[in-house]
Tab-separated table of C-alpha atoms and ligand atoms in Angstrom:
chain	number	residue	atom	x	y	z
C	1	MET	CA	-12.580	-8.809	-2.264
C	2	ILE	CA	-12.474	-5.439	-0.495
C	3	SER	CA	-15.723	-3.495	-0.124
C	4	LEU	CA	-16.140	0.080	1.049
C	5	ARG	CA	-19.737	1.028	1.807
C	6	ASP	CA	-20.836	4.592	2.396
C	7	VAL	CA	-17.462	5.434	3.914
C	8	ARG	CA	-16.636	8.729	5.512
C	9	VAL	CA	-13.427	9.612	7.331
C	10	ALA	CA	-13.508	12.700	9.523
C	11	VAL	CA	-11.198	14.010	12.227
C	12	PRO	CA	-12.033	16.487	14.991
C	13	ALA	CA	-11.307	20.115	14.108
C	14	LEU	CA	-8.230	21.687	15.626
C	15	ARG	CA	-10.273	24.511	17.146
C	16	PRO	CA	-13.104	23.524	19.477
C	17	GLY	CA	-16.494	24.427	18.026
C	18	ASP	CA	-15.377	24.090	14.390
C	19	PRO	CA	-16.950	21.275	12.337
C	20	ASP	CA	-15.019	18.006	11.901
C	21	LYS	CA	-12.517	17.946	9.067
C	22	VAL	CA	-13.717	15.525	6.400
C	23	LEU	CA	-10.873	13.650	4.710
C	24	LEU	CA	-13.033	11.250	2.653
C	25	ASP	CA	-16.744	11.096	2.032
C	26	ASP	CA	-19.359	9.058	0.146
C	27	VAL	CA	-16.925	6.348	-0.860
C	28	ASN	CA	-18.559	3.197	-2.249
C	29	LEU	CA	-16.181	0.781	-3.939
C	30	GLU	CA	-15.981	-2.929	-4.662
C	31	LEU	CA	-12.333	-3.663	-5.318
C	32	ALA	CA	-12.198	-6.887	-7.288
C	33	GLU	CA	-9.687	-6.241	-10.095
C	34	ARG	CA	-6.161	-7.592	-9.746
C	35	ARG	CA	-4.427	-4.260	-10.373
C	36	ILE	CA	-6.006	-1.060	-9.112
C	37	VAL	CA	-4.374	2.365	-8.979
C	38	VAL	CA	-5.464	5.421	-7.008
C	39	ILE	CA	-4.472	8.802	-8.445
C	40	GLY	CA	-5.151	12.384	-7.392
C	41	ALA	CA	-3.550	15.654	-6.321
C	42	ASN	CA	-1.527	16.123	-3.126
C	43	GLY	CA	-3.905	16.115	-0.182
C	44	SER	CA	-6.802	14.646	-2.187
C	45	GLY	CA	-7.190	11.619	0.106
C	46	LYS	CA	-5.210	8.800	-1.586
C	47	SER	CA	-3.239	7.713	1.481
C	48	THR	CA	-6.350	7.977	3.646
C	49	LEU	CA	-8.199	5.693	1.225
C	50	LEU	CA	-5.343	3.148	1.081
C	51	ARG	CA	-4.963	3.113	4.876
C	52	LEU	CA	-8.612	2.164	5.214
C	53	LEU	CA	-7.968	-1.047	3.300
C	54	ASN	CA	-5.963	-2.759	6.041
C	55	GLY	CA	-7.409	-0.989	9.048
C	56	LEU	CA	-4.518	1.442	9.561
C	57	ARG	CA	-7.329	3.977	9.545
C	58	LEU	CA	-10.929	3.230	10.467
C	59	PRO	CA	-13.987	4.832	8.876
C	60	SER	CA	-15.948	7.324	10.971
C	61	ARG	CA	-19.061	6.156	9.151
C	62	GLY	CA	-19.780	3.190	6.872
C	63	THR	CA	-17.832	-0.055	6.659
C	64	VAL	CA	-14.741	-1.489	5.052
C	65	THR	CA	-14.600	-5.273	4.701
C	66	VAL	CA	-11.926	-7.605	3.368
C	67	ASP	CA	-13.326	-11.005	2.333
C	68	GLY	CA	-16.187	-10.281	4.729
C	69	HIS	CA	-13.945	-9.249	7.660
C	70	ASP	CA	-14.792	-5.808	8.996
C	71	THR	CA	-11.617	-3.738	9.452
C	72	ALA	CA	-13.105	-2.159	12.577
C	73	LYS	CA	-13.995	-5.460	14.260
C	74	ASP	CA	-11.505	-7.936	12.912
C	75	GLY	CA	-8.341	-5.889	12.435
C	76	LYS	CA	-5.975	-8.750	13.178
C	77	GLN	CA	-7.414	-10.978	10.464
C	78	VAL	CA	-7.554	-8.047	8.032
C	79	ARG	CA	-3.857	-7.272	8.534
C	80	LYS	CA	-3.021	-10.892	7.767
C	81	LEU	CA	-4.899	-10.628	4.487
C	82	VAL	CA	-3.747	-7.163	3.450
C	83	GLY	CA	-0.057	-6.206	3.482
C	84	PHE	CA	0.800	-2.501	3.395
C	85	ILE	CA	3.884	-0.983	1.786
C	86	PHE	CA	4.692	2.562	2.882
C	87	THR	CA	6.323	5.216	0.706
C	88	ASP	CA	9.183	5.375	3.177
C	89	PRO	CA	10.181	1.802	4.039
C	90	LEU	CA	11.964	2.944	7.207
C	91	SER	CA	8.555	3.506	8.769
C	92	GLN	CA	7.782	-0.181	8.460
C	93	LEU	CA	11.046	-2.009	9.005
C	94	LEU	CA	10.820	-3.006	12.658
C	95	MET	CA	14.122	-4.794	13.139
C	96	SER	CA	17.652	-3.492	12.731
C	97	THR	CA	18.690	-5.734	9.815
C	98	PRO	CA	16.846	-7.132	6.770
C	99	ILE	CA	17.327	-10.759	7.809
C	100	GLU	CA	15.787	-10.103	11.248
C	101	ASP	CA	12.900	-8.181	9.745
C	102	VAL	CA	11.968	-10.914	7.299
C	103	GLU	CA	12.505	-13.563	9.997
C	104	LEU	CA	9.995	-11.692	12.170
C	105	SER	CA	7.450	-11.826	9.342
C	106	LEU	CA	7.917	-15.606	9.197
C	107	ARG	CA	7.230	-16.144	12.916
C	108	ALA	CA	3.664	-17.297	12.362
C	109	SER	CA	4.385	-19.669	9.500
C	110	VAL	CA	7.814	-21.242	10.091
C	111	ARG	CA	8.526	-23.007	13.405
C	112	GLY	CA	12.269	-23.309	14.043
C	113	LYS	CA	14.562	-20.271	14.239
C	114	ALA	CA	17.280	-21.790	12.025
C	115	GLU	CA	14.704	-22.757	9.439
C	116	ARG	CA	13.203	-19.262	9.579
C	117	LEU	CA	16.575	-17.621	9.072
C	118	ALA	CA	17.335	-19.851	6.089
C	119	ARG	CA	13.940	-19.077	4.590
C	120	ALA	CA	14.404	-15.330	5.217
C	121	GLN	CA	17.775	-15.427	3.464
C	122	ALA	CA	16.255	-17.289	0.511
C	123	LEU	CA	13.447	-14.737	0.168
C	124	LEU	CA	15.920	-11.834	0.282
C	125	ASP	CA	18.110	-13.617	-2.279
C	126	ALA	CA	15.108	-14.025	-4.563
C	127	ARG	CA	14.479	-10.244	-4.474
C	128	GLY	CA	18.130	-9.488	-5.189
C	129	VAL	CA	18.925	-8.083	-1.734
C	130	GLY	CA	20.440	-11.177	-0.116
C	131	HIS	CA	23.898	-9.560	-0.040
C	132	VAL	CA	22.719	-6.860	2.404
C	133	ALA	CA	20.851	-9.266	4.697
C	134	HIS	CA	23.021	-8.440	7.724
C	135	GLN	CA	23.600	-4.747	7.049
C	136	SER	CA	21.897	-2.133	9.236
C	137	ILE	CA	18.630	-0.986	7.642
C	138	TYR	CA	19.901	2.589	8.092
C	139	ASP	CA	22.845	1.872	5.810
C	140	LEU	CA	20.725	0.497	2.958
C	141	SER	CA	19.943	2.588	-0.092
C	142	GLY	CA	16.329	3.652	-0.615
C	143	GLY	CA	15.848	1.044	-3.316
C	144	GLU	CA	17.306	-1.746	-1.191
C	145	ARG	CA	15.068	-0.724	1.693
C	146	GLN	CA	12.000	-0.780	-0.525
C	147	LEU	CA	12.856	-4.297	-1.726
C	148	VAL	CA	13.469	-5.482	1.852
C	149	SER	CA	10.133	-4.121	3.061
C	150	LEU	CA	8.401	-5.725	0.086
C	151	THR	CA	10.072	-9.040	0.988
C	152	SER	CA	8.909	-8.689	4.601
C	153	VAL	CA	5.341	-7.865	3.617
C	154	LEU	CA	5.153	-10.747	1.125
C	155	ALA	CA	6.664	-13.193	3.662
C	156	VAL	CA	3.379	-13.005	5.587
C	157	GLU	CA	1.665	-14.263	2.406
C	158	PRO	CA	-1.131	-11.695	2.236
C	159	THR	CA	-3.792	-12.012	-0.456
C	160	VAL	CA	-3.737	-8.269	-1.149
C	161	VAL	CA	-0.804	-5.856	-1.284
C	162	VAL	CA	-1.502	-2.150	-0.777
C	163	ALA	CA	1.338	0.213	-1.701
C	164	ASP	CA	1.296	3.966	-1.096
C	165	GLU	CA	3.472	5.695	-3.709
C	166	PRO	CA	6.034	2.895	-3.665
C	167	THR	CA	8.233	4.333	-6.432
C	168	THR	CA	8.600	7.886	-5.104
C	169	LEU	CA	12.034	7.330	-3.550
C	170	LEU	CA	13.376	5.054	-6.281
C	171	ASP	CA	15.731	5.786	-9.154
C	172	LEU	CA	14.841	4.765	-12.679
C	173	ARG	CA	16.389	1.309	-12.426
C	174	ASN	CA	14.708	0.397	-9.160
C	175	LYS	CA	11.454	1.879	-10.414
C	176	GLN	CA	11.621	-0.462	-13.378
C	177	ALA	CA	12.506	-3.378	-11.104
C	178	LEU	CA	9.512	-2.656	-8.874
C	179	ARG	CA	7.281	-2.314	-11.914
C	180	GLU	CA	8.444	-5.746	-13.039
C	181	ILE	CA	7.744	-7.219	-9.584
C	182	PHE	CA	4.313	-5.602	-9.479
C	183	THR	CA	3.461	-6.937	-12.923
C	184	HIS	CA	4.170	-10.505	-11.845
C	185	LEU	CA	2.875	-10.384	-8.270
C	186	ASP	CA	0.351	-13.184	-7.529
C	187	GLN	CA	-1.488	-10.984	-5.048
C	188	GLN	CA	-4.144	-8.420	-5.778
C	189	LEU	CA	-2.428	-5.027	-5.808
C	190	VAL	CA	-3.870	-1.634	-4.902
C	191	PHE	CA	-1.393	1.241	-5.196
C	192	SER	CA	-1.231	5.013	-5.425
C	193	THR	CA	1.173	6.989	-7.557
C	194	HIS	CA	1.887	10.389	-9.075
C	195	ASP	CA	3.671	8.614	-11.945
C	196	LEU	CA	0.930	8.514	-14.565
C	197	GLU	CA	2.894	6.119	-16.758
C	198	PHE	CA	3.183	3.714	-13.826
C	199	ALA	CA	-0.582	4.106	-13.319
C	200	LEU	CA	-1.211	2.566	-16.740
C	201	LEU	CA	0.000	-0.766	-15.337
C	202	ALA	CA	-3.390	-1.112	-13.591
C	203	GLU	CA	-6.651	-2.448	-14.985
C	204	ARG	CA	-8.705	0.073	-13.088
C	205	ALA	CA	-7.944	3.602	-11.919
C	206	ILE	CA	-9.748	5.524	-9.200
C	207	VAL	CA	-9.359	9.314	-9.223
C	208	VAL	CA	-9.738	11.033	-5.843
C	209	ASP	CA	-10.287	14.763	-5.476
C	210	GLY	CA	-11.203	16.692	-2.347
C	211	GLY	CA	-11.895	13.461	-0.467
C	212	ARG	CA	-14.294	12.053	-3.056
C	213	VAL	CA	-14.030	9.519	-5.828
C	214	VAL	CA	-14.547	11.627	-8.937
C	215	ALA	CA	-13.683	9.044	-11.601
C	216	ASP	CA	-13.424	5.269	-11.716
C	217	ASP	CA	-12.464	3.907	-15.095
C	218	GLU	CA	-9.853	2.089	-17.116
C	219	PRO	CA	-6.519	3.891	-16.570
C	220	GLY	CA	-6.308	5.595	-19.993
C	221	ASN	CA	-9.615	7.392	-19.455
C	222	ALA	CA	-9.013	8.065	-15.783
C	223	VAL	CA	-5.573	9.600	-16.407
C	224	ALA	CA	-7.070	11.832	-19.138
C	225	TYR	CA	-9.792	12.885	-16.684
C	226	TYR	CA	-7.186	13.665	-14.023
C	227	ARG	CA	-5.068	15.707	-16.445
C	228	ASP	CA	-8.169	17.759	-17.327
C	229	LEU	CA	-8.996	18.202	-13.673
C	230	MET	CA	-5.514	19.573	-12.953
C	231	ARG	CA	-5.589	22.057	-15.825
E	301	ATP	N1	-4.887	12.980	11.117
E	301	ATP	C1	-5.207	14.009	10.325
E	301	ATP	N2	-5.696	15.147	10.843
E	301	ATP	C2	-6.040	16.197	10.060
E	301	ATP	N3	-5.914	16.182	8.730
E	301	ATP	C3	-5.425	15.080	8.157
E	301	ATP	C4	-5.041	13.936	8.909
E	301	ATP	N4	-4.578	12.995	8.069
E	301	ATP	C5	-4.676	13.524	6.843
E	301	ATP	N5	-5.177	14.766	6.875
E	301	ATP	C6	-5.461	15.658	5.751
E	301	ATP	O1	-6.286	14.934	4.846
E	301	ATP	C7	-6.000	15.302	3.517
E	301	ATP	C8	-5.742	14.055	2.696
E	301	ATP	O2	-4.543	13.476	3.109
E	301	ATP	P1	-3.885	12.236	2.368
E	301	ATP	O3	-2.619	11.924	3.074
E	301	ATP	O4	-4.881	11.167	2.247
E	301	ATP	O5	-3.605	12.867	0.929
E	301	ATP	P2	-2.848	12.223	-0.330
E	301	ATP	O6	-3.801	12.245	-1.462
E	301	ATP	O7	-2.245	10.944	0.052
E	301	ATP	O8	-1.729	13.327	-0.624
E	301	ATP	P3	-0.198	13.144	-1.157
E	301	ATP	O9	-0.268	13.005	-2.644
E	301	ATP	O10	0.431	14.442	-0.765
E	301	ATP	O11	0.396	11.966	-0.455
E	301	ATP	C9	-4.827	16.262	3.585
E	301	ATP	O12	-5.320	17.578	3.478
E	301	ATP	C10	-4.237	16.031	4.958
E	301	ATP	O13	-3.655	17.191	5.480
E	302	MG	MG1	-0.314	10.262	0.265
């Protein structure tokens, strides 16, 4: 379970003397549902909120805990529990080919190199991207990259997957494939999206506006609220 208590995120102003810029404020959330979506306008604070969940960003005030582990004190443990999928998978693929990237994710759990490589290949096969295992990540299509980064994140066996607008770069077919994967994922999933139809996949929807949570409801109601807000 992820808990955010009295969370504020602020960054120093660009000009000395100006007040800090507040990106999020007064956020109190207990994230227990299996499928949670975060929606809101550009610049409302969605990515900032998601980044708090695995310690990519730390609160300036308040606390964020994952199964009792404080993201500010126990970042290493938190990152084991919470996998993060970026909108642009290139920003998270560390190695030059899919097989190497997934193999790296298996370092902690599988001992021998040969065994790790075989396991990495099997995981890529299972996601339908085994045929590009040895291709440069720069030569993969956006959809292939997204599936490879998902494979790498899941290889660490996190208990929570956080995904920031994971379908933005995908065509209709890959969007549907990802939707299918997300529906059947064992892990708890917290994701953001501008695709309001995709948002309906969740059990709970959090609407962010101007750095505050302005609605927290079942997705049908929350999407209606958001549409009104944008009018
Ligand atoms: N390091 C930073 N310094 C200053 N401002 C920042 C910083 N990071 C984010 N912001 C600002 O905080 C606000 C919220 O950003 P965030 O990325 O969370 O929005 P978002 O809801 O994810 O938007 P989008 O839908 O465009 O992805 C934006 O106005 C952004 O410019
Ligand atoms: Mg964002």
